[in-house]
Amino acid sequence: MTEHNIHPGLNLGARHGAAHEGAETILFGFWIFLMSDLVIFGLVFASYLTVANPTGTAGGPGPAEAFDLRSVFAQTVILLSSSLTFGFATLAMRHETGRRSIASWLIVTLFLGLGFLAMELHDFAHMIDVGAVPSRSGFWSAFWALVPLHGVHVTVGCLWIVVMLIQLATLGLIPVVKTRLLRLGLYWHFLDLIWVGIFSIVYLGGLMG
């Protein structure tokens, strides 16, 4: 067993045996999946940018009428905090502080993710109330294709956390559970990066444009 890093991101270390050695191939494959997902988001971002102008709103409500920047900022803080807490969970796994410690940080991450989703759904309801619906204009069609797509990914991530909590409780920290947690970590941090793009381009760019 080697002590060097065998893949980008958190390496468990040689003392984790098969989980460390097997992560190189497993996480490389997952990186490829994430890059394919990034291509999808890139295409949707590009579609949004082509209609992010006054003409794109077709005389309907614009970002100033539909966006609540304070709520979006709070969502950003919550989601970035969830990335931090997930990092603590993976560090707890790396340093073998026990299943309870890992599960505790995962539960905190889960509640932060659910809080983000609740606030986002509240914002969506407000947008619908002011007429900012997909059928109103090209701008809102592109918005509803992009931002809820990220929300669906966060929902999947929350469900994945629940599954991992069940596996931690029933299977323990066997190698396959460790590598699944590593993949979930990559996925969760990837969603935070996408959200930074959404916050900067869609919300800040929309209100400043």
GROMACS .gro file of C-alpha atoms in nm:
model
  209
    1MET     CA    1   0.000   0.000   0.000
    2THR     CA    2   0.127   0.347  -0.086
    3GLU     CA    3   0.103   0.673   0.102
    4HIS     CA    4   0.089   0.903  -0.201
    5ASN     CA    5  -0.229   1.055  -0.336
    6ILE     CA    6  -0.383   0.829  -0.602
    7HIS     CA    7  -0.668   1.053  -0.719
    8PRO     CA    8  -0.778   1.419  -0.707
    9GLY     CA    9  -0.961   1.515  -0.392
   10LEU     CA   10  -0.954   1.362  -0.045
   11ASN     CA   11  -0.741   1.047  -0.029
   12LEU     CA   12  -0.819   0.819   0.264
   13GLY     CA   13  -0.464   0.697   0.313
   14ALA     CA   14  -0.301   0.356   0.297
   15ARG     CA   15  -0.433   0.248   0.636
   16HIS     CA   16  -0.780   0.227   0.479
   17GLY     CA   17  -0.659  -0.059   0.261
   18ALA     CA   18  -0.893  -0.160  -0.021
   19ALA     CA   19  -1.102   0.156   0.012
   20HIS     CA   20  -0.794   0.369  -0.055
   21GLU     CA   21  -0.645   0.157  -0.333
   22GLY     CA   22  -0.977   0.096  -0.509
   23ALA     CA   23  -1.077   0.463  -0.503
   24GLU     CA   24  -0.842   0.554  -0.790
   25THR     CA   25  -1.044   0.378  -1.061
   26ILE     CA   26  -1.384   0.434  -0.900
   27LEU     CA   27  -1.341   0.807  -0.852
   28PHE     CA   28  -1.189   0.855  -1.197
   29GLY     CA   29  -1.507   0.710  -1.345
   30PHE     CA   30  -1.716   0.937  -1.127
   31TRP     CA   31  -1.514   1.241  -1.235
   32ILE     CA   32  -1.605   1.154  -1.595
   33PHE     CA   33  -1.974   1.141  -1.499
   34LEU     CA   34  -1.949   1.481  -1.329
   35MET     CA   35  -1.781   1.632  -1.635
   36SER     CA   36  -2.064   1.503  -1.855
   37ASP     CA   37  -2.309   1.664  -1.612
   38LEU     CA   38  -2.105   1.984  -1.634
   39VAL     CA   39  -2.151   1.982  -2.012
   40ILE     CA   40  -2.529   1.967  -1.963
   41PHE     CA   41  -2.521   2.259  -1.721
   42GLY     CA   42  -2.293   2.448  -1.959
   43LEU     CA   43  -2.543   2.412  -2.242
   44VAL     CA   44  -2.829   2.531  -2.021
   45PHE     CA   45  -2.619   2.825  -1.899
   46ALA     CA   46  -2.546   2.915  -2.262
   47SER     CA   47  -2.917   2.901  -2.349
   48TYR     CA   48  -2.994   3.126  -2.053
   49LEU     CA   49  -2.730   3.383  -2.151
   50THR     CA   50  -2.875   3.420  -2.501
   51VAL     CA   51  -3.205   3.548  -2.359
   52ALA     CA   52  -3.078   3.730  -2.048
   53ASN     CA   53  -3.174   4.073  -2.181
   54PRO     CA   54  -3.478   4.302  -2.188
   55THR     CA   55  -3.589   4.153  -2.518
   56GLY     CA   56  -3.582   3.805  -2.366
   57THR     CA   57  -3.841   3.899  -2.103
   58ALA     CA   58  -4.087   3.997  -2.381
   59GLY     CA   59  -4.235   4.278  -2.175
   60GLY     CA   60  -4.308   4.052  -1.879
   61PRO     CA   61  -4.168   4.062  -1.527
   62GLY     CA   62  -3.792   4.084  -1.507
   63PRO     CA   63  -3.536   3.986  -1.243
   64ALA     CA   64  -3.604   4.298  -1.035
   65GLU     CA   65  -3.968   4.198  -0.989
   66ALA     CA   66  -3.909   3.826  -0.930
   67PHE     CA   67  -3.575   3.783  -0.753
   68ASP     CA   68  -3.525   3.821  -0.378
   69LEU     CA   69  -3.151   3.870  -0.342
   70ARG     CA   70  -3.158   3.840   0.039
   71SER     CA   71  -3.318   3.498   0.012
   72VAL     CA   72  -3.077   3.388  -0.258
   73PHE     CA   73  -2.781   3.509  -0.052
   74ALA     CA   74  -2.909   3.309   0.245
   75GLN     CA   75  -2.944   3.003   0.021
   76THR     CA   76  -2.584   3.052  -0.092
   77VAL     CA   77  -2.456   3.067   0.265
   78ILE     CA   78  -2.655   2.756   0.355
   79LEU     CA   79  -2.533   2.554   0.057
   80LEU     CA   80  -2.170   2.655   0.100
   81SER     CA   81  -2.197   2.570   0.470
   82SER     CA   82  -2.327   2.226   0.373
   83SER     CA   83  -2.013   2.174   0.167
   84LEU     CA   84  -1.808   2.253   0.477
   85THR     CA   85  -2.002   2.010   0.694
   86PHE     CA   86  -1.971   1.737   0.434
   87GLY     CA   87  -1.598   1.802   0.435
   88PHE     CA   88  -1.597   1.742   0.810
   89ALA     CA   89  -1.779   1.412   0.751
   90THR     CA   90  -1.516   1.292   0.505
   91LEU     CA   91  -1.234   1.406   0.733
   92ALA     CA   92  -1.398   1.211   1.015
   93MET     CA   93  -1.395   0.906   0.789
   94ARG     CA   94  -1.033   0.960   0.691
   95HIS     CA   95  -0.918   0.996   1.052
   96GLU     CA   96  -1.142   0.711   1.171
   97THR     CA   97  -1.323   0.901   1.444
   98GLY     CA   98  -1.619   0.662   1.428
   99ARG     CA   99  -1.950   0.611   1.253
  100ARG     CA  100  -2.135   0.839   1.491
  101SER     CA  101  -1.915   1.136   1.406
  102ILE     CA  102  -1.952   1.075   1.032
  103ALA     CA  103  -2.328   1.029   1.060
  104SER     CA  104  -2.365   1.346   1.268
  105TRP     CA  105  -2.196   1.560   1.005
  106LEU     CA  106  -2.397   1.394   0.729
  107ILE     CA  107  -2.720   1.470   0.915
  108VAL     CA  108  -2.619   1.835   0.951
  109THR     CA  109  -2.541   1.843   0.578
  110LEU     CA  110  -2.877   1.686   0.500
  111PHE     CA  111  -3.070   1.945   0.701
  112LEU     CA  112  -2.876   2.228   0.536
  113GLY     CA  113  -2.959   2.082   0.195
  114LEU     CA  114  -3.327   2.053   0.286
  115GLY     CA  115  -3.323   2.410   0.417
  116PHE     CA  116  -3.179   2.529   0.087
  117LEU     CA  117  -3.451   2.346  -0.105
  118ALA     CA  118  -3.728   2.486   0.117
  119MET     CA  119  -3.609   2.843   0.060
  120GLU     CA  120  -3.572   2.784  -0.312
  121LEU     CA  121  -3.925   2.647  -0.339
  122HIS     CA  122  -4.053   2.954  -0.153
  123ASP     CA  123  -3.878   3.176  -0.408
  124PHE     CA  124  -4.026   2.975  -0.694
  125ALA     CA  125  -4.374   3.024  -0.549
  126HIS     CA  126  -4.315   3.401  -0.541
  127MET     CA  127  -4.201   3.398  -0.904
  128ILE     CA  128  -4.516   3.214  -1.006
  129ASP     CA  129  -4.725   3.469  -0.816
  130VAL     CA  130  -4.575   3.759  -1.013
  131GLY     CA  131  -4.616   3.581  -1.345
  132ALA     CA  132  -4.254   3.475  -1.395
  133VAL     CA  133  -4.350   3.135  -1.533
  134PRO     CA  134  -4.181   2.935  -1.814
  135SER     CA  135  -4.453   3.016  -2.067
  136ARG     CA  136  -4.419   3.394  -2.013
  137SER     CA  137  -4.101   3.452  -2.212
  138GLY     CA  138  -3.780   3.300  -2.340
  139PHE     CA  139  -3.596   3.442  -2.042
  140TRP     CA  140  -3.817   3.263  -1.792
  141SER     CA  141  -3.816   2.943  -1.996
  142ALA     CA  142  -3.437   2.940  -1.974
  143PHE     CA  143  -3.442   3.029  -1.604
  144TRP     CA  144  -3.680   2.745  -1.521
  145ALA     CA  145  -3.465   2.505  -1.724
  146LEU     CA  146  -3.149   2.601  -1.533
  147VAL     CA  147  -3.219   2.676  -1.167
  148PRO     CA  148  -3.466   2.393  -1.095
  149LEU     CA  149  -3.225   2.154  -1.270
  150HIS     CA  150  -2.975   2.235  -0.997
  151GLY     CA  151  -3.251   2.193  -0.736
  152VAL     CA  152  -3.328   1.845  -0.870
  153HIS     CA  153  -2.959   1.758  -0.831
  154VAL     CA  154  -2.962   1.880  -0.470
  155THR     CA  155  -3.273   1.669  -0.405
  156VAL     CA  156  -3.093   1.364  -0.542
  157GLY     CA  157  -2.795   1.449  -0.320
  158CYS     CA  158  -3.020   1.464  -0.012
  159LEU     CA  159  -3.169   1.126  -0.097
  160TRP     CA  160  -2.818   0.990  -0.146
  161ILE     CA  161  -2.719   1.114   0.201
  162VAL     CA  162  -3.018   0.930   0.350
  163VAL     CA  163  -2.911   0.611   0.172
  164MET     CA  164  -2.555   0.648   0.302
  165LEU     CA  165  -2.681   0.702   0.658
  166ILE     CA  166  -2.874   0.376   0.630
  167GLN     CA  167  -2.570   0.195   0.491
  168LEU     CA  168  -2.348   0.335   0.766
  169ALA     CA  169  -2.591   0.202   1.026
  170THR     CA  170  -2.639  -0.139   0.867
  171LEU     CA  171  -2.311  -0.218   0.688
  172GLY     CA  172  -2.060  -0.011   0.881
  173LEU     CA  173  -1.748   0.144   0.734
  174ILE     CA  174  -1.670  -0.131   0.485
  175PRO     CA  175  -1.463  -0.030   0.178
  176VAL     CA  176  -1.761   0.005  -0.057
  177VAL     CA  177  -1.935   0.243   0.185
  178LYS     CA  178  -1.620   0.454   0.211
  179THR     CA  179  -1.584   0.490  -0.165
  180ARG     CA  180  -1.953   0.573  -0.199
  181LEU     CA  181  -1.911   0.850   0.054
  182LEU     CA  182  -1.614   0.982  -0.142
  183ARG     CA  183  -1.823   0.991  -0.459
  184LEU     CA  184  -2.109   1.160  -0.278
  185GLY     CA  185  -1.862   1.421  -0.154
  186LEU     CA  186  -1.748   1.498  -0.508
  187TYR     CA  187  -2.110   1.524  -0.619
  188TRP     CA  188  -2.208   1.756  -0.334
  189HIS     CA  189  -1.911   1.989  -0.383
  190PHE     CA  190  -1.982   1.993  -0.758
  191LEU     CA  191  -2.335   2.120  -0.686
  192ASP     CA  192  -2.191   2.402  -0.478
  193LEU     CA  193  -1.970   2.508  -0.767
  194ILE     CA  194  -2.268   2.509  -1.003
  195TRP     CA  195  -2.465   2.718  -0.754
  196VAL     CA  196  -2.186   2.976  -0.736
  197GLY     CA  197  -2.225   3.011  -1.113
  198ILE     CA  198  -2.604   3.044  -1.081
  199PHE     CA  199  -2.575   3.300  -0.802
  200SER     CA  200  -2.321   3.507  -0.993
  201ILE     CA  201  -2.463   3.485  -1.346
  202VAL     CA  202  -2.837   3.446  -1.295
  203TYR     CA  203  -2.914   3.636  -0.977
  204LEU     CA  204  -2.640   3.899  -0.946
  205GLY     CA  205  -2.608   3.937  -1.322
  206GLY     CA  206  -2.986   3.959  -1.363
  207LEU     CA  207  -3.026   4.233  -1.102
  208MET     CA  208  -2.726   4.434  -1.221
  209GLY     CA  209  -2.794   4.397  -1.592
   0.00000   0.00000   0.00000
